[in-house]
Amino acid sequence: MTANTGKLKAWRDGVSAGENCVPLEALERVADGFSDLTINQHVAGCPHCQAELAMLRSFESSRPLTNDEKTVEWIVAHLQSAQDMRFSSVRSPLWRTLLTMPNLAGAAALTLAISLGFSLYVSNRQARPVLQVGPSGIQNMRSGDIRLTAPSGELDRIPEDFHWDPLPLAKSYSVQLLEVDGTVLLSGKSANNVFRASPELESKIQPGKLLLWKVVALDGSGRPIAQSSQIGFRINPKKRR
Amino acid sequence: MGWDSPSDEDLIARYRDETGAGSEQHINELFGRYHAKVARWCLAFTNDRESAADLAQEICAKAYRNLPSFRAESKFSTWLFSIARNHCLNAVRARSGMPAMESAQMMIDELPDLVSENPDTAIVRKEMADIARQLVCESLEETERVVFTLHFAEDVPLDVITRMLNLTNTSGAKAYLVSAKRKLQRAVRIWKAKAQKRLGETNDS
């Protein structure tokens, strides 16, 4: 056992990270195909950096393993759901929590009244705020400005319509259906805040597969003014209509 | 990249510039882009969807917590990879006492011996490591080198290496390791013979 430990140590030392090993930022450039003689020479003679590079490439390429895509989709749905919960808990308004506490409700109301009075007083003494515009002259586009309402989550059947909250300045909307890796499956336009699923779109929706969708609001000249975040949905394979 | 697909760095900049729910949407979108990559990575380590989901969730939570320390010295995906790699390697090491790892001992038994009966006893540990590195680089093919390094330096089990590198041959990483050891045994025999010869010449002179 001791002999084995010594034997393993020699080989382990030989293929472990050394003081000249290059950082991940440099290996990233090698993976991206940039040529740097010094780095390339080191990597060619360093099993550790070669293994790091192989792992980085494996992570980046994200090659699907046989029969694993359903499992990956399940994990992605799990992650998305955990993320939504985290963000919704972050967004949970503090005032709602405070108002459920009896002793704090009165204090909150008083604070609100004082704040309102003060802000009215200040607003009368200041110029009206100006709408911030981007370099092109249109309002800066913000992700998450449009709230998507349906479909989302696990569904019993293929959705007939996609709904979102209307945006007053929008003249039309662009809708995209995407794979979880960001590949656009289909896109379309709508003049209002509803997008009807066409037969072509329905053919793209496979039961059991997680899909994402998002909406971009456009102004009268077709320029983007706001967009939603992406939300996911999946058709339960056993309950497909 | 079009107007509706801001880069990862753009999303992080917007997240840092804004406050409230809007800023969280940017991060939601950013992490959403990498959920599939993280999921596949974790699945390669566990081969079990529940454990992979737990690992993936821990990785995303850790990345989210550490996002303020991201200084854009690398791409966001590379930064996320470093978190995923460390987290999964630690998880694998934590369960290294489990039965699935017993095969590793058998693999060590068959490793060629660089240390005992070494003709040149003056060789110090660092020089021994240099010789080992040289033999690995000169004797092995690229995949053999990577499998050998991941298994013996990073303690990654062979089944994990098989899935991580997407090796599709029948015995996966094990075949590469067996082949690597055979080549290294031959290389060590040659190296020892040369060292013995050099030592003899030195003594004669």
XYZ file of C-alpha atoms in Angstrom:
446
model
C 0.000 0.000 0.000
C 2.848 2.370 0.913
C 4.678 1.384 -2.251
C 1.503 2.057 -4.201
C 1.137 5.461 -2.552
C 4.685 6.417 -3.542
C 4.152 5.080 -7.036
C 0.919 7.040 -7.451
C 2.509 10.195 -6.003
C 5.193 10.300 -8.679
C 2.641 10.055 -11.480
C 0.192 12.382 -9.756
C 2.900 15.033 -9.321
C 3.772 14.672 -12.982
C 0.252 15.406 -14.233
C -0.875 17.898 -11.563
C -0.939 21.674 -11.907
C 2.514 23.287 -11.856
C 3.638 26.814 -11.137
C 3.808 27.610 -14.858
C 0.320 26.367 -15.665
C -1.785 28.920 -17.511
C -5.000 30.346 -16.025
C -8.444 29.528 -17.384
C -8.662 32.916 -19.116
C -5.672 31.889 -21.256
C -7.054 28.397 -21.892
C -10.299 30.050 -22.970
C -8.380 31.821 -25.738
C -6.828 28.515 -26.833
C -10.305 26.950 -26.893
C -11.527 29.889 -28.993
C -8.743 29.302 -31.509
C -6.522 32.295 -30.711
C -2.873 31.496 -31.225
C -0.305 32.427 -28.587
C 3.053 30.714 -29.009
C 4.026 30.758 -25.321
C 0.678 29.425 -24.133
C 0.453 26.835 -26.906
C 3.958 25.565 -26.080
C 3.102 25.201 -22.422
C -0.184 23.421 -23.121
C 1.529 21.007 -25.530
C 3.848 19.854 -22.715
C 1.412 19.987 -19.801
C -1.070 17.152 -19.188
C -2.824 19.219 -16.511
C -3.579 22.135 -18.869
C -4.635 19.683 -21.585
C -7.109 18.093 -19.168
C -8.408 21.530 -18.138
C -8.839 22.450 -21.791
C -10.673 19.195 -22.483
C -13.050 19.874 -19.585
C -13.637 23.466 -20.711
C -14.381 22.300 -24.261
C -16.714 19.641 -22.932
C -18.632 22.235 -20.894
C -18.771 24.712 -23.781
C -19.717 22.246 -26.494
C -22.453 20.799 -24.318
C -22.695 17.773 -26.551
C -25.867 15.850 -25.813
C -25.304 12.360 -24.494
C -27.333 9.547 -25.943
C -30.862 9.368 -24.511
C -30.023 12.083 -22.002
C -31.859 15.013 -23.525
C -35.116 14.294 -21.703
C -33.218 14.187 -18.433
C -31.426 17.430 -19.263
C -34.767 19.071 -19.996
C -36.110 17.850 -16.670
C -33.128 19.347 -14.834
C -33.434 22.611 -16.795
C -37.105 22.867 -15.827
C -36.098 22.200 -12.222
C -33.449 24.953 -12.381
C -35.829 27.425 -14.018
C -38.437 26.757 -11.395
C -35.894 27.176 -8.559
C -34.686 30.408 -10.158
C -38.226 31.759 -10.530
C -38.870 30.987 -6.871
C -35.648 32.701 -5.817
C -36.433 35.822 -7.822
C -40.068 35.907 -6.792
C -39.000 35.656 -3.153
C -36.520 38.473 -3.757
C -39.304 40.497 -5.370
C -41.774 39.774 -2.566
C -42.646 43.282 -1.397
C -41.460 44.227 2.040
C -44.524 46.380 2.665
C -46.770 43.331 2.322
C -44.841 41.545 5.047
C -44.847 44.587 7.241
C -48.571 45.160 6.861
C -49.336 41.650 8.050
C -47.744 42.575 11.380
C -50.477 44.381 13.401
C -48.227 46.805 15.283
C -46.399 47.842 12.154
C -49.455 48.450 9.990
C -50.289 51.772 11.628
C -46.679 52.911 11.518
C -46.456 51.951 7.846
C -49.619 53.911 7.033
C -48.278 56.939 8.879
C -44.904 56.680 7.109
C -46.678 56.356 3.749
C -48.799 59.471 4.448
C -45.742 61.501 5.455
C -43.772 60.304 2.428
C -46.640 61.113 0.068
C -47.026 64.594 1.513
C -43.311 65.243 1.271
C -43.054 63.970 -2.292
C -45.995 66.156 -3.370
C -44.301 69.126 -1.747
C -41.004 68.348 -3.519
C -42.608 67.623 -6.900
C -44.214 71.071 -6.956
C -40.800 72.655 -6.516
C -38.958 70.615 -9.160
C -39.125 70.343 -12.926
C -40.976 67.312 -14.276
C -38.703 64.303 -14.851
C -37.615 63.781 -18.451
C -38.019 60.431 -20.174
C -34.495 59.013 -20.679
C -33.749 58.355 -24.325
C -31.040 56.274 -25.944
C -28.604 57.466 -28.608
C -31.027 56.540 -31.384
C -33.704 58.752 -29.884
C -35.921 55.907 -28.661
C -36.466 54.951 -25.065
C -33.859 52.506 -23.729
C -35.118 48.936 -24.109
C -35.320 46.977 -20.888
C -35.636 43.235 -20.538
C -38.557 42.237 -18.343
C -40.671 45.299 -19.206
C -43.379 43.092 -20.666
C -45.080 40.604 -18.390
C -45.914 37.303 -20.063
C -49.108 35.760 -18.724
C -49.623 32.422 -20.523
C -48.581 29.740 -21.321
C -46.135 28.816 -18.578
C -45.243 25.708 -16.577
C -46.616 22.194 -17.120
C -49.620 22.161 -19.494
C -52.227 19.530 -20.265
C -52.447 20.486 -23.935
C -50.827 22.578 -26.643
C -51.660 26.251 -26.015
C -53.952 27.925 -28.529
C -52.804 31.454 -27.698
C -49.871 33.266 -26.144
C -50.802 36.198 -23.891
C -48.907 39.072 -22.335
C -49.688 42.434 -20.766
C -50.015 45.188 -23.386
C -47.504 48.027 -23.485
C -49.057 51.479 -24.155
C -46.336 52.690 -26.548
C -46.164 49.453 -28.553
C -47.608 49.375 -32.065
C -46.837 45.687 -32.614
C -45.073 42.763 -30.999
C -42.561 40.150 -32.120
C -42.983 36.701 -30.531
C -40.291 34.020 -30.440
C -40.462 30.348 -29.478
C -37.081 29.007 -28.422
C -35.297 25.817 -27.427
C -33.700 25.827 -23.971
C -30.295 26.466 -25.562
C -31.602 29.672 -27.187
C -32.220 28.259 -30.685
C -35.185 30.060 -32.233
C -37.780 27.524 -33.377
C -40.267 29.986 -34.744
C -41.012 33.704 -34.678
C -44.046 35.758 -35.558
C -45.677 39.167 -35.278
C -48.852 40.349 -33.610
C -50.618 43.723 -33.626
C -51.958 43.205 -30.093
C -51.056 41.372 -26.908
C -52.221 37.942 -28.095
C -50.485 35.580 -30.498
C -52.530 32.751 -31.956
C -50.691 29.452 -32.355
C -50.572 28.439 -36.015
C -50.509 24.775 -37.168
C -46.811 25.298 -38.004
C -46.115 26.411 -34.470
C -48.115 23.506 -33.057
C -45.966 21.099 -35.072
C -42.873 22.517 -33.351
C -44.224 21.870 -29.890
C -43.294 18.330 -28.900
C -44.976 16.939 -25.780
C -42.581 16.535 -22.868
C -40.059 19.020 -24.254
C -39.363 22.241 -22.388
C -39.735 25.317 -24.599
C -39.223 29.000 -23.898
C -40.946 32.025 -25.386
C -40.483 35.755 -25.254
C -41.983 38.928 -26.669
C -40.400 42.127 -28.000
C -42.520 45.285 -28.249
C -41.997 47.404 -31.394
C -42.813 51.044 -32.078
C -44.524 52.420 -35.194
C -41.367 52.123 -37.282
C -40.683 48.544 -36.152
C -37.918 49.415 -33.698
C -37.754 47.495 -30.413
C -38.801 49.456 -27.345
C -39.122 46.749 -24.679
C -38.873 43.031 -24.246
C -40.018 40.362 -21.857
C -37.832 37.847 -20.105
C -38.115 34.234 -21.273
C -40.573 31.880 -19.641
C -40.911 28.153 -20.170
C -43.709 25.678 -20.681
C -44.010 21.995 -21.401
C -46.859 19.783 -22.563
C -47.477 16.786 -20.372
C -47.045 13.867 -22.843
C -49.817 11.830 -21.214
C -52.412 14.582 -21.430
C -51.831 15.883 -24.937
C -55.095 16.713 -26.644
C -25.937 38.891 -32.097
C -29.122 40.912 -32.716
C -30.799 43.594 -30.687
C -32.960 41.065 -28.916
C -29.984 38.942 -27.857
C -27.729 41.029 -25.638
C -24.380 39.462 -24.828
C -23.751 37.891 -21.432
C -21.585 40.860 -20.528
C -24.364 43.284 -21.559
C -26.801 41.464 -19.292
C -24.375 41.633 -16.376
C -23.772 45.334 -17.005
C -27.535 45.993 -17.084
C -27.950 43.958 -13.905
C -25.311 46.076 -12.191
C -26.685 49.367 -13.529
C -30.283 48.762 -12.601
C -32.064 47.934 -9.389
C -35.217 46.012 -8.511
C -37.172 43.477 -10.524
C -35.798 44.705 -13.860
C -32.237 43.869 -12.902
C -33.274 40.386 -11.798
C -34.816 39.742 -15.205
C -31.385 40.245 -16.803
C -29.856 37.694 -14.484
C -32.791 35.356 -15.049
C -32.086 35.532 -18.772
C -28.325 35.159 -18.300
C -28.544 32.053 -16.154
C -31.312 30.653 -18.345
C -28.833 30.558 -21.223
C -26.567 28.216 -19.266
C -29.029 25.941 -17.526
C -28.679 23.238 -20.211
C -24.857 23.349 -20.115
C -24.763 23.118 -16.329
C -27.372 20.348 -16.388
C -25.372 18.260 -18.895
C -22.162 18.842 -16.950
C -23.710 17.707 -13.667
C -25.407 14.750 -15.314
C -22.006 13.593 -16.548
C -20.800 13.586 -12.937
C -23.770 11.868 -11.325
C -25.617 9.952 -14.083
C -28.676 10.445 -11.921
C -31.141 13.243 -12.566
C -32.041 14.059 -8.944
C -28.410 14.354 -7.806
C -27.538 16.239 -10.996
C -30.400 18.673 -10.411
C -29.204 19.251 -6.835
C -25.625 19.859 -7.989
C -26.782 22.147 -10.811
C -28.932 24.163 -8.441
C -26.034 24.544 -6.003
C -23.767 25.697 -8.843
C -26.263 28.297 -10.081
C -26.857 29.542 -6.534
C -23.105 29.816 -5.928
C -22.592 31.669 -9.217
C -25.468 34.024 -8.402
C -24.015 34.752 -4.955
C -20.525 35.323 -6.364
C -21.596 37.387 -9.355
C -20.351 40.645 -7.745
C -16.831 39.164 -7.854
C -17.019 38.483 -11.621
C -14.514 40.929 -13.148
C -14.939 39.988 -16.820
C -11.331 38.782 -17.090
C -12.796 35.772 -18.864
C -16.098 35.095 -20.571
C -19.024 34.550 -18.215
C -19.298 30.968 -19.480
C -15.654 30.272 -18.530
C -16.215 31.768 -15.092
C -19.325 29.629 -14.661
C -17.372 26.579 -15.845
C -14.732 27.136 -13.133
C -17.468 27.124 -10.491
C -19.141 24.035 -11.999
C -15.827 22.183 -12.313
C -14.725 22.881 -8.736
C -18.129 22.097 -7.287
C -18.479 18.781 -9.104
C -14.880 17.692 -8.469
C -15.370 18.398 -4.764
C -18.609 16.420 -4.793
C -16.851 13.482 -6.444
C -13.986 13.607 -3.911
C -16.464 13.767 -1.052
C -17.911 10.419 -2.075
C -14.536 8.854 -2.940
C -14.915 6.295 -0.137
C -17.978 4.830 -1.780
C -17.865 1.369 -3.418
C -17.927 2.809 -6.932
C -14.394 4.108 -6.365
C -12.843 0.743 -5.384
C -11.777 0.074 -8.948
C -9.330 2.992 -8.665
C -7.086 0.959 -6.341
C -6.845 -1.809 -8.939
C -5.789 0.770 -11.511
C -3.014 2.086 -9.235
C -1.703 -1.476 -8.668
C -1.068 -1.764 -12.404
C 0.747 1.573 -12.734
C 4.422 1.306 -13.720
C 6.779 2.085 -10.858
C 9.003 5.121 -11.303
C 10.222 5.168 -7.689
C 11.411 1.769 -6.395
C 14.526 0.215 -7.903
C 15.211 3.584 -9.379
C 18.798 3.388 -10.684
C 19.418 7.023 -9.893
C 18.507 7.462 -6.215
C 19.678 11.051 -6.254
C 16.675 12.092 -8.274
C 14.552 14.366 -6.151
C 10.794 14.495 -6.175
C 10.516 17.444 -8.532
C 12.766 15.813 -11.107
C 10.704 12.637 -10.789
C 7.567 14.652 -11.521
C 9.262 16.204 -14.564
C 10.202 12.741 -15.844
C 6.641 11.479 -15.284
C 5.248 14.488 -17.173
C 7.677 13.983 -20.023
C 6.846 10.268 -20.312
C 3.121 10.998 -20.283
C 3.461 13.666 -22.990
C 5.806 11.658 -25.212
C 4.170 8.229 -24.912
C 0.425 8.886 -24.835
C -2.168 10.050 -27.320
C -4.155 13.172 -26.382
C -7.259 11.363 -25.076
C -5.105 8.901 -23.116
C -3.277 11.834 -21.507
C -6.501 13.576 -20.573
C -8.083 10.391 -19.158
C -4.897 9.560 -17.216
C -4.662 13.096 -15.769
C -8.325 13.418 -14.842
C -8.295 10.012 -13.168
C -5.014 10.203 -11.248
C -4.575 13.937 -10.611
C -8.212 15.008 -10.213
C -9.626 11.729 -8.842
C -12.396 11.699 -11.438
C -13.981 8.215 -11.704
C -13.717 6.525 -15.081
C -17.468 6.419 -15.700
C -17.613 10.198 -15.157
C -14.713 10.753 -17.583
C -16.481 8.576 -20.153
C -19.604 10.726 -19.989
C -17.757 14.045 -19.657
C -15.607 13.461 -22.751
C -18.497 11.742 -24.532
C -16.347 8.655 -25.236
C -18.452 6.312 -27.301
C -16.199 3.222 -27.456
C -17.415 0.093 -25.660
C -15.395 0.379 -22.432
C -15.130 4.163 -22.456
C -12.345 5.805 -20.423
C -11.156 2.464 -19.019
C -9.905 1.388 -22.445
C -7.845 4.585 -22.751
C -6.401 4.112 -19.268
C -5.439 0.473 -19.919
C -3.773 1.505 -23.149
C -2.013 4.426 -21.388
C -0.615 2.150 -18.678
C 0.675 -0.337 -21.241
C 2.463 2.462 -23.105
C 3.834 3.953 -19.894
C 5.170 0.584 -18.703
C 7.109 0.308 -21.937
C 8.311 3.919 -21.694
C 9.430 3.412 -18.076
C 11.357 0.236 -19.023
C 13.200 2.157 -21.740
C 13.815 5.141 -19.461
C 15.214 2.909 -16.674
C 17.485 1.070 -19.107
C 18.851 4.373 -20.399
C 19.340 5.692 -16.851
C 21.143 2.431 -15.875
C 23.398 2.778 -18.893
C 24.197 6.437 -18.088
C 24.939 5.493 -14.488
C 27.306 2.703 -15.654
C 29.140 5.101 -17.988
C 29.521 7.650 -15.165
C 30.936 4.988 -12.809
C 33.383 3.731 -15.511
C 34.741 7.203 -16.087
